[in-house]
PDB file of C-alpha atoms in Angstrom:
ATOM      1  CA  UNK A   1      -1.465 -15.432 -12.597  1.00  0.00           C
ATOM      2  CA  UNK A   2      -5.184 -14.660 -11.181  1.00  0.00           C
ATOM      3  CA  UNK A   3      -7.410 -13.341 -13.934  1.00  0.00           C
ATOM      4  CA  UNK A   4      -9.202  -9.947 -13.329  1.00  0.00           C
ATOM      5  CA  UNK A   5     -12.954 -10.572 -12.512  1.00  0.00           C
ATOM      6  CA  UNK A   6     -13.917  -7.133 -13.776  1.00  0.00           C
ATOM      7  CA  UNK A   7     -12.732  -4.208 -15.761  1.00  0.00           C
ATOM      8  CA  UNK A   8     -11.094  -1.255 -13.920  1.00  0.00           C
ATOM      9  CA  UNK A   9     -10.891   2.392 -14.606  1.00  0.00           C
ATOM     10  CA  UNK A  10      -8.669   3.069 -17.662  1.00  0.00           C
ATOM     11  CA  UNK A  11      -5.083   4.500 -17.067  1.00  0.00           C
ATOM     12  CA  UNK A  12      -6.308   7.195 -19.414  1.00  0.00           C
ATOM     13  CA  UNK A  13      -8.584   8.475 -16.903  1.00  0.00           C
ATOM     14  CA  UNK A  14      -6.212   9.181 -14.235  1.00  0.00           C
ATOM     15  CA  UNK A  15      -3.772  10.690 -16.771  1.00  0.00           C
ATOM     16  CA  UNK A  16      -6.479  13.320 -17.878  1.00  0.00           C
ATOM     17  CA  UNK A  17      -6.698  14.267 -14.132  1.00  0.00           C
ATOM     18  CA  UNK A  18      -3.102  14.518 -13.732  1.00  0.00           C
ATOM     19  CA  UNK A  19      -2.751  16.698 -16.869  1.00  0.00           C
ATOM     20  CA  UNK A  20      -5.681  18.826 -15.551  1.00  0.00           C
ATOM     21  CA  UNK A  21      -3.635  19.338 -12.221  1.00  0.00           C
ATOM     22  CA  UNK A  22      -0.375  20.240 -14.353  1.00  0.00           C
ATOM     23  CA  UNK A  23      -2.422  22.819 -16.141  1.00  0.00           C
ATOM     24  CA  UNK A  24      -3.937  24.303 -13.089  1.00  0.00           C
ATOM     25  CA  UNK A  25      -0.952  24.408 -10.635  1.00  0.00           C
ATOM     26  CA  UNK A  26       1.790  27.090 -10.858  1.00  0.00           C
ATOM     27  CA  UNK A  27       5.115  25.504 -12.234  1.00  0.00           C
ATOM     28  CA  UNK A  28       7.044  26.131  -9.042  1.00  0.00           C
ATOM     29  CA  UNK A  29       4.478  24.529  -6.671  1.00  0.00           C
ATOM     30  CA  UNK A  30       5.857  21.299  -4.882  1.00  0.00           C
ATOM     31  CA  UNK A  31       2.755  19.301  -5.804  1.00  0.00           C
ATOM     32  CA  UNK A  32       3.005  20.478  -9.438  1.00  0.00           C
ATOM     33  CA  UNK A  33       6.827  19.260  -9.454  1.00  0.00           C
ATOM     34  CA  UNK A  34       5.852  15.817  -8.281  1.00  0.00           C
ATOM     35  CA  UNK A  35       2.751  15.666 -10.314  1.00  0.00           C
ATOM     36  CA  UNK A  36       4.839  16.108 -13.546  1.00  0.00           C
ATOM     37  CA  UNK A  37       7.147  13.377 -12.599  1.00  0.00           C
ATOM     38  CA  UNK A  38       4.217  11.096 -11.807  1.00  0.00           C
ATOM     39  CA  UNK A  39       2.375  11.964 -15.010  1.00  0.00           C
ATOM     40  CA  UNK A  40       5.446  10.940 -16.909  1.00  0.00           C
ATOM     41  CA  UNK A  41       5.684   7.671 -14.927  1.00  0.00           C
ATOM     42  CA  UNK A  42       2.082   6.859 -15.497  1.00  0.00           C
ATOM     43  CA  UNK A  43       2.186   7.798 -19.125  1.00  0.00           C
ATOM     44  CA  UNK A  44       5.319   5.323 -19.469  1.00  0.00           C
ATOM     45  CA  UNK A  45       3.232   2.529 -17.800  1.00  0.00           C
ATOM     46  CA  UNK A  46       0.360   3.157 -20.155  1.00  0.00           C
ATOM     47  CA  UNK A  47       2.732   2.868 -23.121  1.00  0.00           C
ATOM     48  CA  UNK A  48       4.277  -0.315 -22.094  1.00  0.00           C
ATOM     49  CA  UNK A  49       0.844  -1.824 -21.157  1.00  0.00           C
ATOM     50  CA  UNK A  50      -0.410  -1.099 -24.692  1.00  0.00           C
ATOM     51  CA  UNK A  51       2.931  -2.437 -26.187  1.00  0.00           C
ATOM     52  CA  UNK A  52       2.354  -5.901 -24.455  1.00  0.00           C
ATOM     53  CA  UNK A  53       5.157  -5.647 -21.755  1.00  0.00           C
ATOM     54  CA  UNK A  54       3.012  -6.851 -19.161  1.00  0.00           C
ATOM     55  CA  UNK A  55       2.053 -10.594 -18.928  1.00  0.00           C
ATOM     56  CA  UNK A  56      -1.233  -9.736 -17.573  1.00  0.00           C
ATOM     57  CA  UNK A  57      -2.474  -6.254 -18.762  1.00  0.00           C
ATOM     58  CA  UNK A  58      -5.490  -6.220 -16.752  1.00  0.00           C
ATOM     59  CA  UNK A  59      -3.685  -6.670 -13.405  1.00  0.00           C
ATOM     60  CA  UNK A  60      -1.251  -4.081 -14.435  1.00  0.00           C
ATOM     61  CA  UNK A  61      -4.142  -1.529 -15.194  1.00  0.00           C
ATOM     62  CA  UNK A  62      -5.646  -2.396 -11.810  1.00  0.00           C
ATOM     63  CA  UNK A  63      -2.521  -1.856  -9.938  1.00  0.00           C
ATOM     64  CA  UNK A  64      -1.642   1.192 -11.771  1.00  0.00           C
ATOM     65  CA  UNK A  65      -5.067   2.771 -11.342  1.00  0.00           C
ATOM     66  CA  UNK A  66      -5.480   1.974  -7.773  1.00  0.00           C
ATOM     67  CA  UNK A  67      -2.098   3.469  -6.986  1.00  0.00           C
ATOM     68  CA  UNK A  68      -2.892   6.703  -8.804  1.00  0.00           C
ATOM     69  CA  UNK A  69      -5.996   6.925  -7.175  1.00  0.00           C
ATOM     70  CA  UNK A  70      -4.488   7.267  -3.707  1.00  0.00           C
ATOM     71  CA  UNK A  71      -2.374  10.283  -4.729  1.00  0.00           C
ATOM     72  CA  UNK A  72      -5.386  11.875  -6.268  1.00  0.00           C
ATOM     73  CA  UNK A  73      -7.435  11.202  -3.362  1.00  0.00           C
ATOM     74  CA  UNK A  74      -4.821  13.110  -1.304  1.00  0.00           C
ATOM     75  CA  UNK A  75      -5.056  16.088  -3.398  1.00  0.00           C
ATOM     76  CA  UNK A  76      -8.726  15.967  -3.431  1.00  0.00           C
ATOM     77  CA  UNK A  77      -8.644  16.033   0.389  1.00  0.00           C
ATOM     78  CA  UNK A  78      -6.511  18.979   0.535  1.00  0.00           C
ATOM     79  CA  UNK A  79      -8.777  20.821  -1.988  1.00  0.00           C
ATOM     80  CA  UNK A  80     -11.541  20.103   0.289  1.00  0.00           C
ATOM     81  CA  UNK A  81      -9.494  21.629   3.313  1.00  0.00           C
ATOM     82  CA  UNK A  82      -9.199  18.228   4.866  1.00  0.00           C
ATOM     83  CA  UNK A  83      -6.300  16.716   6.357  1.00  0.00           C
ATOM     84  CA  UNK A  84      -4.298  14.361   4.000  1.00  0.00           C
ATOM     85  CA  UNK A  85      -2.635  11.078   5.216  1.00  0.00           C
ATOM     86  CA  UNK A  86       0.589  11.833   7.088  1.00  0.00           C
ATOM     87  CA  UNK A  87       2.964  10.645   4.346  1.00  0.00           C
ATOM     88  CA  UNK A  88       1.535  13.490   2.074  1.00  0.00           C
ATOM     89  CA  UNK A  89       1.347  16.318   4.674  1.00  0.00           C
ATOM     90  CA  UNK A  90       5.019  17.570   4.304  1.00  0.00           C
ATOM     91  CA  UNK A  91       4.732  18.048   0.732  1.00  0.00           C
ATOM     92  CA  UNK A  92       1.333  20.056   1.135  1.00  0.00           C
ATOM     93  CA  UNK A  93       2.918  22.068   3.830  1.00  0.00           C
ATOM     94  CA  UNK A  94       6.121  23.077   2.256  1.00  0.00           C
ATOM     95  CA  UNK A  95       4.856  23.218  -1.388  1.00  0.00           C
ATOM     96  CA  UNK A  96       5.407  27.023  -1.529  1.00  0.00           C
ATOM     97  CA  UNK A  97       8.768  27.192   0.712  1.00  0.00           C
ATOM     98  CA  UNK A  98      11.380  28.952  -1.252  1.00  0.00           C
ATOM     99  CA  UNK A  99      14.178  27.223   0.431  1.00  0.00           C
ATOM    100  CA  UNK A 100      12.905  23.853  -0.794  1.00  0.00           C
ATOM    101  CA  UNK A 101      14.429  22.766  -4.207  1.00  0.00           C
ATOM    102  CA  UNK A 102      12.298  21.199  -6.975  1.00  0.00           C
ATOM    103  CA  UNK A 103      14.238  17.793  -6.623  1.00  0.00           C
ATOM    104  CA  UNK A 104      13.293  17.864  -3.023  1.00  0.00           C
ATOM    105  CA  UNK A 105       9.636  18.056  -3.963  1.00  0.00           C
ATOM    106  CA  UNK A 106       9.831  15.542  -6.551  1.00  0.00           C
ATOM    107  CA  UNK A 107      11.528  12.898  -4.288  1.00  0.00           C
ATOM    108  CA  UNK A 108       9.233  13.704  -1.216  1.00  0.00           C
ATOM    109  CA  UNK A 109       6.380  12.853  -3.405  1.00  0.00           C
ATOM    110  CA  UNK A 110       7.879   9.773  -4.564  1.00  0.00           C
ATOM    111  CA  UNK A 111       8.598   8.942  -0.934  1.00  0.00           C
ATOM    112  CA  UNK A 112       5.146   9.286   0.161  1.00  0.00           C
ATOM    113  CA  UNK A 113       3.536   7.411  -3.038  1.00  0.00           C
ATOM    114  CA  UNK A 114       6.061   4.567  -3.162  1.00  0.00           C
ATOM    115  CA  UNK A 115       6.355   4.263   0.723  1.00  0.00           C
ATOM    116  CA  UNK A 116       2.961   4.203   1.739  1.00  0.00           C
ATOM    117  CA  UNK A 117       0.448   4.355  -1.197  1.00  0.00           C
ATOM    118  CA  UNK A 118       1.834   1.538  -3.284  1.00  0.00           C
ATOM    119  CA  UNK A 119       1.464  -1.027  -0.458  1.00  0.00           C
ATOM    120  CA  UNK A 120      -2.112  -0.020   0.035  1.00  0.00           C
ATOM    121  CA  UNK A 121      -2.523  -0.076  -3.831  1.00  0.00           C
ATOM    122  CA  UNK A 122      -1.251  -3.816  -3.949  1.00  0.00           C
ATOM    123  CA  UNK A 123      -3.907  -4.651  -1.286  1.00  0.00           C
ATOM    124  CA  UNK A 124      -6.722  -2.714  -3.178  1.00  0.00           C
ATOM    125  CA  UNK A 125      -5.793  -4.593  -6.481  1.00  0.00           C
ATOM    126  CA  UNK A 126      -5.774  -8.174  -4.786  1.00  0.00           C
ATOM    127  CA  UNK A 127      -9.292  -7.416  -3.411  1.00  0.00           C
ATOM    128  CA  UNK A 128     -10.591  -6.228  -6.723  1.00  0.00           C
ATOM    129  CA  UNK A 129      -8.915  -9.050  -8.761  1.00  0.00           C
ATOM    130  CA  UNK A 130      -9.320 -11.858  -6.064  1.00  0.00           C
ATOM    131  CA  UNK A 131      -5.736 -12.650  -5.924  1.00  0.00           C
ATOM    132  CA  UNK A 132      -2.767 -12.864  -3.581  1.00  0.00           C
ATOM    133  CA  UNK A 133       0.223 -10.192  -3.651  1.00  0.00           C
ATOM    134  CA  UNK A 134       2.581 -12.851  -5.271  1.00  0.00           C
ATOM    135  CA  UNK A 135       0.099 -12.994  -8.312  1.00  0.00           C
ATOM    136  CA  UNK A 136       0.925  -9.286  -8.752  1.00  0.00           C
ATOM    137  CA  UNK A 137       4.721  -9.551  -8.163  1.00  0.00           C
ATOM    138  CA  UNK A 138       5.558  -9.226 -11.763  1.00  0.00           C
ATOM    139  CA  UNK A 139       3.595  -6.225 -12.287  1.00  0.00           C
ATOM    140  CA  UNK A 140       4.794  -4.726  -9.040  1.00  0.00           C
ATOM    141  CA  UNK A 141       8.425  -5.199 -10.208  1.00  0.00           C
ATOM    142  CA  UNK A 142       7.955  -4.048 -13.609  1.00  0.00           C
ATOM    143  CA  UNK A 143       6.541  -0.612 -12.307  1.00  0.00           C
ATOM    144  CA  UNK A 144       9.473  -0.521  -9.771  1.00  0.00           C
ATOM    145  CA  UNK A 145      11.938  -0.975 -12.422  1.00  0.00           C
ATOM    146  CA  UNK A 146      10.547   1.757 -14.583  1.00  0.00           C
ATOM    147  CA  UNK A 147      10.383   4.001 -11.267  1.00  0.00           C
ATOM    148  CA  UNK A 148      13.968   3.263 -10.616  1.00  0.00           C
ATOM    149  CA  UNK A 149      15.220   3.957 -14.286  1.00  0.00           C
ATOM    150  CA  UNK A 150      13.460   7.269 -14.182  1.00  0.00           C
ATOM    151  CA  UNK A 151      14.796   8.301 -10.809  1.00  0.00           C
ATOM    152  CA  UNK A 152      18.239   9.054 -12.208  1.00  0.00           C
ATOM    153  CA  UNK A 153      16.817  11.034 -14.995  1.00  0.00           C
ATOM    154  CA  UNK A 154      14.981  13.105 -12.430  1.00  0.00           C
ATOM    155  CA  UNK A 155      17.928  13.772 -10.282  1.00  0.00           C
ATOM    156  CA  UNK A 156      19.725  14.940 -13.364  1.00  0.00           C
ATOM    157  CA  UNK A 157      17.062  17.089 -14.510  1.00  0.00           C
ATOM    158  CA  UNK A 158      16.400  18.836 -11.332  1.00  0.00           C
ATOM    159  CA  UNK A 159      19.834  18.706  -9.609  1.00  0.00           C
ATOM    160  CA  UNK A 160      21.276  22.287  -9.308  1.00  0.00           C
ATOM    161  CA  UNK A 161      24.026  22.962 -11.773  1.00  0.00           C
ATOM    162  CA  UNK A 162      27.830  23.414 -11.007  1.00  0.00           C
ATOM    163  CA  UNK A 163      27.309  27.168 -10.547  1.00  0.00           C
ATOM    164  CA  UNK A 164      25.154  26.461  -7.503  1.00  0.00           C
ATOM    165  CA  UNK A 165      27.442  24.275  -5.474  1.00  0.00           C
ATOM    166  CA  UNK A 166      26.698  25.935  -2.250  1.00  0.00           C
ATOM    167  CA  UNK A 167      23.048  24.497  -2.792  1.00  0.00           C
ATOM    168  CA  UNK A 168      24.239  21.209  -4.435  1.00  0.00           C
ATOM    169  CA  UNK A 169      26.479  20.089  -1.547  1.00  0.00           C
ATOM    170  CA  UNK A 170      23.942  19.802   1.174  1.00  0.00           C
ATOM    171  CA  UNK A 171      21.277  18.811  -1.107  1.00  0.00           C
ATOM    172  CA  UNK A 172      23.464  15.949  -2.306  1.00  0.00           C
ATOM    173  CA  UNK A 173      24.087  14.975   1.241  1.00  0.00           C
ATOM    174  CA  UNK A 174      20.446  15.166   2.179  1.00  0.00           C
ATOM    175  CA  UNK A 175      19.160  13.009  -0.941  1.00  0.00           C
ATOM    176  CA  UNK A 176      21.851  10.522  -0.746  1.00  0.00           C
ATOM    177  CA  UNK A 177      20.112   9.234   2.453  1.00  0.00           C
ATOM    178  CA  UNK A 178      17.028   8.057   0.593  1.00  0.00           C
ATOM    179  CA  UNK A 179      16.970   5.382  -1.909  1.00  0.00           C
ATOM    180  CA  UNK A 180      13.952   4.439  -4.267  1.00  0.00           C
ATOM    181  CA  UNK A 181      15.234   0.683  -4.555  1.00  0.00           C
ATOM    182  CA  UNK A 182      15.107   0.317  -0.561  1.00  0.00           C
ATOM    183  CA  UNK A 183      11.822   1.979  -0.293  1.00  0.00           C
ATOM    184  CA  UNK A 184      10.407  -0.393  -3.010  1.00  0.00           C
ATOM    185  CA  UNK A 185      11.720  -3.280  -0.942  1.00  0.00           C
ATOM    186  CA  UNK A 186      10.105  -2.142   2.049  1.00  0.00           C
ATOM    187  CA  UNK A 187       6.962  -1.507   0.294  1.00  0.00           C
ATOM    188  CA  UNK A 188       6.570  -5.088  -1.019  1.00  0.00           C
ATOM    189  CA  UNK A 189       7.199  -6.333   2.564  1.00  0.00           C
ATOM    190  CA  UNK A 190       4.457  -3.849   3.900  1.00  0.00           C
ATOM    191  CA  UNK A 191       2.037  -5.047   1.315  1.00  0.00           C
ATOM    192  CA  UNK A 192       2.458  -8.659   2.064  1.00  0.00           C
ATOM    193  CA  UNK A 193       2.167  -7.824   5.797  1.00  0.00           C
ATOM    194  CA  UNK A 194      -0.951  -5.834   5.401  1.00  0.00           C
ATOM    195  CA  UNK A 195      -2.457  -8.687   3.166  1.00  0.00           C
ATOM    196  CA  UNK A 196      -1.736 -11.257   5.913  1.00  0.00           C
ATOM    197  CA  UNK A 197      -3.226  -8.900   8.418  1.00  0.00           C
ATOM    198  CA  UNK A 198      -6.533  -8.363   6.630  1.00  0.00           C
ATOM    199  CA  UNK A 199      -8.600 -10.880   8.906  1.00  0.00           C
ATOM    200  CA  UNK A 200      -7.111  -8.657  11.826  1.00  0.00           C
ATOM    201  CA  UNK A 201      -8.571  -5.445  11.280  1.00  0.00           C
ATOM    202  CA  UNK A 202      -7.330  -3.598  14.333  1.00  0.00           C
ATOM    203  CA  UNK A 203      -3.737  -4.603  13.691  1.00  0.00           C
ATOM    204  CA  UNK A 204      -4.123  -3.804  10.064  1.00  0.00           C
ATOM    205  CA  UNK A 205      -5.304  -0.342  11.054  1.00  0.00           C
ATOM    206  CA  UNK A 206      -2.375   0.037  13.573  1.00  0.00           C
ATOM    207  CA  UNK A 207       0.147  -1.151  11.091  1.00  0.00           C
ATOM    208  CA  UNK A 208      -1.202   1.201   8.285  1.00  0.00           C
ATOM    209  CA  UNK A 209      -1.075   4.251  10.563  1.00  0.00           C
ATOM    210  CA  UNK A 210       2.525   3.547  11.818  1.00  0.00           C
ATOM    211  CA  UNK A 211       3.476   3.247   7.986  1.00  0.00           C
ATOM    212  CA  UNK A 212       1.916   6.146   7.114  1.00  0.00           C
ATOM    213  CA  UNK A 213       3.769   8.141  10.071  1.00  0.00           C
ATOM    214  CA  UNK A 214       7.020   6.781   9.375  1.00  0.00           C
ATOM    215  CA  UNK A 215       6.854   7.606   5.698  1.00  0.00           C
ATOM    216  CA  UNK A 216       5.618  11.172   6.676  1.00  0.00           C
ATOM    217  CA  UNK A 217       8.792  11.557   9.016  1.00  0.00           C
ATOM    218  CA  UNK A 218      11.077  10.620   6.018  1.00  0.00           C
ATOM    219  CA  UNK A 219       9.249  12.936   3.722  1.00  0.00           C
ATOM    220  CA  UNK A 220       9.632  15.944   6.218  1.00  0.00           C
ATOM    221  CA  UNK A 221      13.453  15.362   6.333  1.00  0.00           C
ATOM    222  CA  UNK A 222      13.737  15.168   2.588  1.00  0.00           C
ATOM    223  CA  UNK A 223      11.973  18.674   2.491  1.00  0.00           C
ATOM    224  CA  UNK A 224      14.430  20.359   4.833  1.00  0.00           C
ATOM    225  CA  UNK A 225      14.830  23.944   3.619  1.00  0.00           C
ATOM    226  CA  UNK A 226      18.152  24.810   2.537  1.00  0.00           C
ATOM    227  CA  UNK A 227      20.153  27.948   2.353  1.00  0.00           C
ATOM    228  CA  UNK A 228      20.530  30.042  -0.624  1.00  0.00           C
TER     229      UNK A 228
END
């Protein structure tokens, strides 16, 4: 494992920013729904880093912070009335739509963040640490395992109850078409491809734009409004 060449922003700093967003946004806002989920994940990662569950805690912190910064940058872009990356646009566009359920908001945010941001965060972390993506594979897998374990709980917490079967049936069908594990596997491949393309900047930009667009398309499908 390559050793970190410099200290990175503490995870506590991004947790503080996410908590501030949680306090500022209406509870039903789609971005707020995702933010609560992501805050819980980031706090869990922070606890595991403190407990020594990562072989290289500095690498884990770097990856975690670079990852979070991409989501927070998208939030800041919208706050400044600028256009966010394509992967995030559906969530911001539909964040107040009455026909979109909380579980859809949560998974659309996870889709954007895992499908697009995580691949770029791996590359960001490698540049910061002076290492290769393979040197971060353990940290990538441990964070991914935590996300997968939380996905089932998220679905259980946000899925409508049996008294709302007219909503649950189409929702179950819609969300069954997306898998966090498949998205994570694709992201690792994308991160390795982006790293290999770092000396071909034009191709790297094209690859990133196509990834952004594809993930945004999947997010738009996840946010399909459902009947009451």
